Amino acid sequence: MKSAIQIVITAIVCFMFQKLFPWWTMAIGAFLVGFIFSNTVFRSFLAGFVAIGLLWLGLALYVDNATQSILTEKVGQLFPLNIFVLTSLVGGLIGGFASMTGALLKP
């Protein structure tokens, strides 16, 4: 239950950070939430990974829908992978490691 709450709070905090500041500030948000919650290191990583991965997937789908897939098709020609999977994976790893770092620094 605590992990589910951490996932939701991480997604909300990081969404707000990304709307107000550059994209990399979501790592600061995931770090802060990982520091505040007293989960294990693995659970904290998993919560950050899931929260940011799903957040970036949702934002990528929103941008894809808003631009009528123009940018997605052009970037998709550069990478053999699905661009949405790649976006979610990169965001999830950044969020997971940031949240894990916050959990590791908690005394």
mmCIF file of N, CA and C in Angstrom, residues 20-54:
data_model
loop_
_atom_site.group_PDB
_atom_site.id
_atom_site.type_symbol
_atom_site.label_atom_id
_atom_site.label_comp_id
_atom_site.label_asym_id
_atom_site.label_seq_id
_atom_site.Cartn_x
_atom_site.Cartn_y
_atom_site.Cartn_z
ATOM 1 N N LEU A 20 6.498 23.124 -14.693
ATOM 2 C CA LEU A 20 7.028 24.418 -14.273
ATOM 3 C C LEU A 20 8.506 24.607 -14.608
ATOM 4 N N PHE A 21 9.265 23.525 -14.659
ATOM 5 C CA PHE A 21 10.712 23.602 -14.808
ATOM 6 C C PHE A 21 11.162 22.690 -15.945
ATOM 7 N N PRO A 22 12.467 22.623 -16.238
ATOM 8 C CA PRO A 22 12.951 21.720 -17.296
ATOM 9 C C PRO A 22 12.670 20.248 -16.981
ATOM 10 N N TRP A 23 12.821 19.405 -17.990
ATOM 11 C CA TRP A 23 12.455 17.993 -17.869
ATOM 12 C C TRP A 23 13.228 17.279 -16.774
ATOM 13 N N TRP A 24 14.485 17.638 -16.556
ATOM 14 C CA TRP A 24 15.319 16.904 -15.609
ATOM 15 C C TRP A 24 14.931 17.148 -14.158
ATOM 16 N N THR A 25 14.080 18.131 -13.885
ATOM 17 C CA THR A 25 13.669 18.383 -12.504
ATOM 18 C C THR A 25 12.774 17.274 -11.964
ATOM 19 N N MET A 26 12.248 16.439 -12.853
ATOM 20 C CA MET A 26 11.450 15.318 -12.354
ATOM 21 C C MET A 26 12.316 14.361 -11.551
ATOM 22 N N ALA A 27 13.614 14.314 -11.843
ATOM 23 C CA ALA A 27 14.516 13.481 -11.046
ATOM 24 C C ALA A 27 14.633 14.028 -9.628
ATOM 25 N N ILE A 28 14.598 15.332 -9.488
ATOM 26 C CA ILE A 28 14.638 15.943 -8.155
ATOM 27 C C ILE A 28 13.363 15.597 -7.392
ATOM 28 N N GLY A 29 12.225 15.642 -8.079
ATOM 29 C CA GLY A 29 10.964 15.272 -7.436
ATOM 30 C C GLY A 29 10.945 13.822 -6.997
ATOM 31 N N ALA A 30 11.423 12.925 -7.859
ATOM 32 C CA ALA A 30 11.481 11.503 -7.496
ATOM 33 C C ALA A 30 12.453 11.283 -6.344
ATOM 34 N N PHE A 31 13.557 12.023 -6.335
ATOM 35 C CA PHE A 31 14.521 11.939 -5.239
ATOM 36 C C PHE A 31 13.875 12.359 -3.922
ATOM 37 N N LEU A 32 13.161 13.479 -3.938
ATOM 38 C CA LEU A 32 12.534 13.976 -2.711
ATOM 39 C C LEU A 32 11.481 13.011 -2.178
ATOM 40 N N VAL A 33 10.663 12.464 -3.065
ATOM 41 C CA VAL A 33 9.635 11.517 -2.623
ATOM 42 C C VAL A 33 10.288 10.235 -2.111
ATOM 43 N N GLY A 34 11.334 9.771 -2.768
ATOM 44 C CA GLY A 34 12.055 8.597 -2.289
ATOM 45 C C GLY A 34 12.711 8.830 -0.943
ATOM 46 N N PHE A 35 13.137 10.053 -0.695
ATOM 47 C CA PHE A 35 13.752 10.395 0.589
ATOM 48 C C PHE A 35 12.707 10.455 1.700
ATOM 49 N N ILE A 36 11.531 10.984 1.387
ATOM 50 C CA ILE A 36 10.480 11.153 2.400
ATOM 51 C C ILE A 36 9.881 9.807 2.808
ATOM 52 N N PHE A 37 9.601 8.936 1.836
ATOM 53 C CA PHE A 37 9.011 7.635 2.150
ATOM 54 C C PHE A 37 10.084 6.702 2.681
ATOM 55 N N SER A 38 9.723 5.898 3.652
ATOM 56 C CA SER A 38 10.693 4.963 4.235
ATOM 57 C C SER A 38 10.465 3.555 3.681
ATOM 58 N N ASN A 39 10.637 3.410 2.383
ATOM 59 C CA ASN A 39 10.563 2.102 1.735
ATOM 60 C C ASN A 39 11.962 1.516 1.617
ATOM 61 N N THR A 40 12.014 0.237 1.269
ATOM 62 C CA THR A 40 13.315 -0.368 0.995
ATOM 63 C C THR A 40 13.870 0.226 -0.295
ATOM 64 N N VAL A 41 15.135 -0.026 -0.546
ATOM 65 C CA VAL A 41 15.784 0.532 -1.730
ATOM 66 C C VAL A 41 15.139 -0.008 -3.005
ATOM 67 N N PHE A 42 14.867 -1.314 -3.040
ATOM 68 C CA PHE A 42 14.263 -1.909 -4.228
ATOM 69 C C PHE A 42 12.854 -1.374 -4.469
ATOM 70 N N ARG A 43 12.056 -1.283 -3.422
ATOM 71 C CA ARG A 43 10.687 -0.773 -3.577
ATOM 72 C C ARG A 43 10.684 0.693 -3.988
ATOM 73 N N SER A 44 11.630 1.442 -3.473
ATOM 74 C CA SER A 44 11.724 2.841 -3.845
ATOM 75 C C SER A 44 12.113 2.979 -5.319
ATOM 76 N N PHE A 45 13.067 2.154 -5.770
ATOM 77 C CA PHE A 45 13.435 2.163 -7.187
ATOM 78 C C PHE A 45 12.243 1.792 -8.053
ATOM 79 N N LEU A 46 11.541 0.739 -7.659
ATOM 80 C CA LEU A 46 10.394 0.270 -8.429
ATOM 81 C C LEU A 46 9.290 1.323 -8.487
ATOM 82 N N ALA A 47 9.037 1.998 -7.372
ATOM 83 C CA ALA A 47 8.006 3.037 -7.347
ATOM 84 C C ALA A 47 8.381 4.196 -8.260
ATOM 85 N N GLY A 48 9.630 4.622 -8.216
ATOM 86 C CA GLY A 48 10.077 5.700 -9.094
ATOM 87 C C GLY A 48 10.043 5.295 -10.553
ATOM 88 N N PHE A 49 10.441 4.048 -10.835
ATOM 89 C CA PHE A 49 10.443 3.552 -12.210
ATOM 90 C C PHE A 49 9.026 3.514 -12.779
ATOM 91 N N VAL A 50 8.109 2.953 -12.020
ATOM 92 C CA VAL A 50 6.724 2.835 -12.494
ATOM 93 C C VAL A 50 6.080 4.213 -12.635
ATOM 94 N N ALA A 51 6.280 5.071 -11.642
ATOM 95 C CA ALA A 51 5.640 6.391 -11.666
ATOM 96 C C ALA A 51 6.112 7.219 -12.851
ATOM 97 N N ILE A 52 7.410 7.327 -13.037
ATOM 98 C CA ILE A 52 7.931 8.161 -14.113
ATOM 99 C C ILE A 52 7.755 7.483 -15.465
ATOM 100 N N GLY A 53 7.884 6.173 -15.511
ATOM 101 C CA GLY A 53 7.648 5.466 -16.767
ATOM 102 C C GLY A 53 6.232 5.669 -17.280
ATOM 103 N N LEU A 54 5.259 5.528 -16.399
ATOM 104 C CA LEU A 54 3.865 5.749 -16.804
ATOM 105 C C LEU A 54 3.587 7.218 -17.095
#
